[in-house]
Tab-separated table of C-alpha atoms and ligand atoms in Angstrom:
chain	number	residue	atom	x	y	z
A	182	MET	CA	71.683	118.069	144.148
A	183	SER	CA	72.968	114.672	143.120
A	184	LYS	CA	75.112	112.655	145.503
A	185	ILE	CA	78.243	110.792	144.418
A	186	GLY	CA	79.264	107.619	146.257
A	187	ILE	CA	83.005	106.869	146.281
A	188	ILE	CA	84.327	103.520	147.485
A	189	GLY	CA	87.941	102.479	148.073
A	190	ALA	CA	89.019	99.223	149.707
A	191	MET	CA	92.044	100.444	151.658
A	192	GLN	CA	92.909	103.634	153.517
A	193	ILE	CA	95.642	104.475	150.958
A	194	GLU	CA	92.966	104.302	148.260
A	195	ILE	CA	90.785	106.973	149.878
A	196	ASP	CA	93.335	109.177	151.705
A	197	LEU	CA	93.791	111.691	148.899
A	198	ILE	CA	90.030	112.189	148.530
A	199	LEU	CA	89.494	112.418	152.280
A	200	ASP	CA	92.222	115.088	152.456
A	201	GLN	CA	90.580	117.116	149.687
A	202	MET	CA	86.962	116.908	150.820
A	203	ASP	CA	85.146	119.008	153.399
A	204	VAL	CA	83.817	116.381	155.791
A	205	PHE	CA	80.481	117.298	157.397
A	206	GLU	CA	79.723	114.055	159.238
A	207	GLU	CA	81.170	110.610	159.829
A	208	PHE	CA	78.979	107.513	160.246
A	209	LEU	CA	79.744	103.919	161.136
A	210	PHE	CA	77.566	101.219	159.536
A	211	ALA	CA	78.415	97.512	159.765
A	212	GLY	CA	81.832	98.611	160.992
A	213	PHE	CA	82.577	100.665	157.856
A	214	PRO	CA	83.275	104.428	158.065
A	215	PHE	CA	81.176	106.674	155.809
A	216	TYR	CA	82.221	110.315	155.366
A	217	THR	CA	79.657	112.759	154.017
A	218	GLY	CA	80.581	116.191	152.757
A	219	THR	CA	81.588	118.071	149.640
A	220	LEU	CA	84.395	117.833	147.124
A	221	HIS	CA	84.727	120.671	144.594
A	222	GLY	CA	81.263	121.786	145.759
A	223	LYS	CA	79.673	118.394	144.933
A	224	SER	CA	77.897	116.323	147.535
A	225	ILE	CA	79.791	113.086	148.165
A	226	VAL	CA	79.798	110.043	150.430
A	227	LEU	CA	83.149	108.324	150.816
A	228	THR	CA	83.797	104.931	152.381
A	229	ARG	CA	86.583	102.444	153.000
A	230	CYS	CA	85.113	99.002	152.393
A	231	GLY	CA	88.077	96.750	153.139
A	232	VAL	CA	89.375	94.051	150.814
A	233	GLY	CA	87.086	91.571	149.071
A	234	LYS	CA	83.784	91.250	147.278
A	235	VAL	CA	81.555	90.702	150.307
A	236	ASN	CA	82.810	93.876	151.962
A	237	SER	CA	82.430	95.939	148.811
A	238	ALA	CA	78.951	94.513	148.175
A	239	ALA	CA	77.855	95.411	151.716
A	240	CYS	CA	79.229	98.944	151.411
A	241	THR	CA	77.616	99.482	148.024
A	242	GLN	CA	74.214	98.488	149.419
A	243	ILE	CA	74.716	100.812	152.392
A	244	MET	CA	75.583	103.647	149.971
A	245	VAL	CA	72.280	103.033	148.202
A	246	ASP	CA	70.015	102.448	151.210
A	247	ARG	CA	71.390	104.874	153.796
A	248	PHE	CA	72.768	107.638	151.590
A	249	GLN	CA	70.644	107.410	148.410
A	250	VAL	CA	73.664	107.978	146.176
A	251	ASP	CA	72.960	108.754	142.509
A	252	CYS	CA	76.096	107.082	141.171
A	253	ILE	CA	79.018	105.055	142.468
A	254	ILE	CA	82.721	105.337	141.650
A	255	ASN	CA	85.034	102.614	142.942
A	256	THR	CA	88.719	103.536	143.036
A	257	GLY	CA	91.795	101.426	143.709
A	258	ILE	CA	94.576	99.259	142.358
A	259	ALA	CA	94.725	96.100	140.265
A	260	GLY	CA	96.920	93.520	138.577
A	261	SER	CA	97.327	93.881	134.818
A	262	LEU	CA	95.948	91.156	132.541
A	263	GLY	CA	96.618	93.014	129.298
A	264	LYS	CA	99.855	92.765	127.287
A	265	ASP	CA	99.918	96.507	126.656
A	266	ILE	CA	98.745	97.498	130.157
A	267	SER	CA	101.686	98.482	132.370
A	268	VAL	CA	102.259	99.266	136.028
A	269	CYS	CA	100.890	102.771	136.819
A	270	ASP	CA	98.521	102.775	133.809
A	271	MET	CA	94.847	103.468	134.545
A	272	VAL	CA	92.021	101.095	133.669
A	273	ILE	CA	88.443	102.336	133.325
A	274	SER	CA	85.802	99.597	133.440
A	275	SER	CA	83.734	98.920	130.336
A	276	ASP	CA	82.099	96.136	132.373
A	277	VAL	CA	82.863	93.987	135.399
A	278	THR	CA	82.383	90.346	136.287
A	279	HIS	CA	83.189	87.795	138.990
A	280	HIS	CA	85.956	85.417	137.863
A	281	ASP	CA	85.163	82.979	140.672
A	282	VAL	CA	81.526	82.392	139.700
A	283	ARG	CA	80.748	80.075	136.782
A	284	LYS	CA	79.576	81.890	133.641
A	285	ALA	CA	76.528	79.611	133.373
A	286	GLN	CA	75.602	80.437	136.948
A	287	MET	CA	75.913	84.137	136.209
A	288	LYS	CA	73.671	83.764	133.166
A	289	ASN	CA	71.077	81.337	134.481
A	290	LEU	CA	70.529	82.624	137.983
A	291	PHE	CA	69.410	86.078	139.057
A	292	PRO	CA	70.521	88.689	137.957
A	293	PHE	CA	71.014	86.894	134.595
A	294	GLN	CA	74.091	88.824	133.500
A	295	GLU	CA	77.493	87.530	132.444
A	296	SER	CA	78.894	90.924	133.291
A	297	PHE	CA	77.667	94.294	134.519
A	298	LEU	CA	78.030	97.299	132.219
A	299	ALA	CA	79.538	100.468	133.597
A	300	ASN	CA	77.720	103.735	132.923
A	301	GLN	CA	78.783	105.337	129.644
A	302	ASN	CA	78.702	108.928	130.960
A	303	LEU	CA	80.916	107.995	133.894
A	304	ILE	CA	83.279	106.149	131.538
A	305	GLU	CA	83.553	109.235	129.322
A	306	LEU	CA	84.118	111.454	132.335
A	307	ALA	CA	86.872	109.141	133.605
A	308	LYS	CA	88.542	109.261	130.178
A	309	LYS	CA	88.372	113.063	130.166
A	310	ALA	CA	89.798	113.197	133.681
A	311	CYS	CA	92.737	110.992	132.601
A	312	GLU	CA	93.319	113.124	129.491
A	313	SER	CA	93.173	116.471	131.240
A	314	SER	CA	95.056	115.602	134.421
A	315	ASP	CA	98.641	116.805	134.846
A	316	LEU	CA	99.653	113.216	135.593
A	317	LYS	CA	99.369	112.379	131.858
A	318	LEU	CA	98.590	108.763	132.656
A	319	THR	CA	98.092	106.166	129.962
A	320	TYR	CA	94.579	104.793	130.283
A	321	HIS	CA	92.715	101.792	128.917
A	322	CYS	CA	89.023	100.995	128.881
A	323	GLY	CA	88.161	97.315	129.297
A	324	ARG	CA	86.682	94.547	131.397
A	325	ILE	CA	87.656	94.397	135.057
A	326	ILE	CA	87.316	91.026	136.784
A	327	SER	CA	87.224	90.342	140.519
A	328	GLY	CA	87.564	87.325	142.786
A	329	GLU	CA	88.439	86.439	146.348
A	330	CYS	CA	92.147	85.941	145.729
A	331	PHE	CA	95.306	87.887	144.953
A	332	VAL	CA	96.437	86.663	141.526
A	333	SER	CA	100.174	85.968	141.497
A	334	GLU	CA	100.603	82.871	139.305
A	335	SER	CA	101.122	82.935	135.547
A	336	HIS	CA	99.023	79.777	135.201
A	337	LEU	CA	95.940	81.386	136.812
A	338	LYS	CA	96.623	84.642	134.973
A	339	GLU	CA	96.584	82.858	131.581
A	340	ASN	CA	93.336	81.037	132.480
A	341	LEU	CA	91.666	84.324	133.387
A	342	ILE	CA	92.828	85.927	130.130
A	343	GLN	CA	91.518	82.947	128.105
A	344	ASN	CA	88.144	82.915	129.854
A	345	TYR	CA	87.351	86.602	130.278
A	346	SER	CA	89.510	88.774	127.972
A	347	PRO	CA	89.983	91.203	130.865
A	348	ALA	CA	92.096	94.325	131.223
A	349	CYS	CA	92.892	93.760	134.902
A	350	VAL	CA	92.031	91.811	138.028
A	351	GLU	CA	91.226	92.952	141.561
A	352	MET	CA	89.003	91.951	144.472
A	353	GLU	CA	86.043	94.374	144.768
A	354	GLY	CA	84.871	95.904	141.487
A	355	SER	CA	82.551	93.143	140.258
A	356	SER	CA	80.470	93.191	143.421
A	357	VAL	CA	80.263	96.994	143.372
A	358	GLY	CA	79.001	96.608	139.778
A	359	HIS	CA	76.673	93.739	140.692
A	360	VAL	CA	75.031	95.557	143.605
A	361	SER	CA	74.846	98.809	141.626
A	362	PHE	CA	73.171	96.935	138.774
A	363	ILE	CA	70.475	95.319	140.920
A	364	ASN	CA	69.751	98.729	142.458
A	365	GLN	CA	69.834	100.476	139.060
A	366	VAL	CA	72.540	102.881	140.180
A	367	PRO	CA	75.099	103.970	137.542
A	368	PHE	CA	78.663	102.956	138.382
A	369	VAL	CA	82.207	102.948	137.097
A	370	ILE	CA	85.306	101.191	138.417
A	371	LEU	CA	88.710	102.887	138.186
A	372	ARG	CA	91.936	101.041	138.765
A	373	CYS	CA	95.606	101.963	138.598
A	374	ILE	CA	97.921	99.019	137.924
A	375	SER	CA	100.222	98.005	140.793
A	376	ASP	CA	101.519	94.693	139.402
A	377	ASN	CA	101.289	92.185	136.564
A	378	ALA	CA	99.397	89.433	138.443
A	379	ASP	CA	102.319	87.039	138.013
A	380	GLU	CA	105.064	85.578	140.194
A	381	GLU	CA	106.550	89.074	140.712
A	382	ALA	CA	103.182	90.495	141.769
A	383	SER	CA	103.787	90.648	145.518
A	384	ILE	CA	107.044	92.604	145.150
A	385	SER	CA	105.609	94.925	142.528
A	386	TYR	CA	102.489	95.428	144.665
A	387	GLU	CA	104.579	96.457	147.669
A	388	ASN	CA	106.593	98.897	145.564
A	389	PHE	CA	103.705	100.475	143.682
A	390	GLU	CA	100.547	100.157	145.831
A	391	LYS	CA	100.827	103.658	147.340
A	392	LEU	CA	101.607	105.408	144.076
A	393	ALA	CA	98.963	103.479	142.132
A	394	ALA	CA	96.316	104.010	144.839
A	395	SER	CA	96.889	107.752	144.964
A	396	GLN	CA	96.966	108.083	141.162
A	397	SER	CA	93.558	106.424	140.918
A	398	ALA	CA	92.205	108.632	143.716
A	399	PHE	CA	93.637	111.666	141.902
A	400	ILE	CA	91.671	110.767	138.767
A	401	VAL	CA	88.473	110.352	140.809
A	402	ASN	CA	89.138	113.771	142.312
A	403	GLU	CA	89.428	115.174	138.770
A	404	MET	CA	86.200	113.444	137.739
A	405	VAL	CA	84.291	115.028	140.616
A	406	ARG	CA	85.797	118.412	139.767
A	407	MET	CA	84.571	118.047	136.171
A	408	MET	CA	81.028	116.898	137.111
B	270	ADE	N1	94.970	94.052	143.404
B	270	ADE	C1	96.165	94.520	142.984
B	270	ADE	N2	96.869	93.544	142.382
B	270	ADE	C2	96.098	92.424	142.417
B	270	ADE	C3	96.265	91.100	141.964
B	270	ADE	N3	97.398	90.721	141.359
B	270	ADE	N4	95.263	90.215	142.184
B	270	ADE	C4	94.118	90.604	142.805
B	270	ADE	N5	93.914	91.836	143.266
B	270	ADE	C5	94.890	92.756	143.066
């Protein structure tokens, strides 16, 4: 039976899934908790990787090496970088990239990719999950960019839009995609928007992080149910 790896950065991003799953065992690797068990009868491994690209990269590699997962879903929240993408909307990754690594460096040095493509089957499944869920969330499919900073300045936001044409920004997805790519494991990143990555971002984040985190986890739960 195939094994699904699910990664969330913060406890609020995995709580709903942890509540729903039947946990068989809990492991601790590199200080990260890994829960194995089933969700809707499917074999899953769930982890909380903490904030940032290094943490999510480490956890993704552990998912591959220690648990031999067949695919990886990363769930969480993000700041919108799209005019028509509002707080509480879902974003499904078409591809992911690091916004704090030069494009030339991405292209010229291993692994020679400007961005990492999400798996088409997982994208379609995420779309279906959004469409069929009772939450009736608006969803968008587009590029998700990640870097080691919380984006809360219009100036930086505009630069990112100019350079990457992204749908949203967060702090883990690109490294989940990067590590999945070099291990040839299919992945998709799901994000629910908590803020607009501008000067109001911190307030909006505080108000919407819980709701957005649980909405994204809800969609992942739906995806697993439909698998
Ligand atoms: N996660 C949620 N909102 C974010 C933002 N504005 N910047 C980076 N990561 C985020």
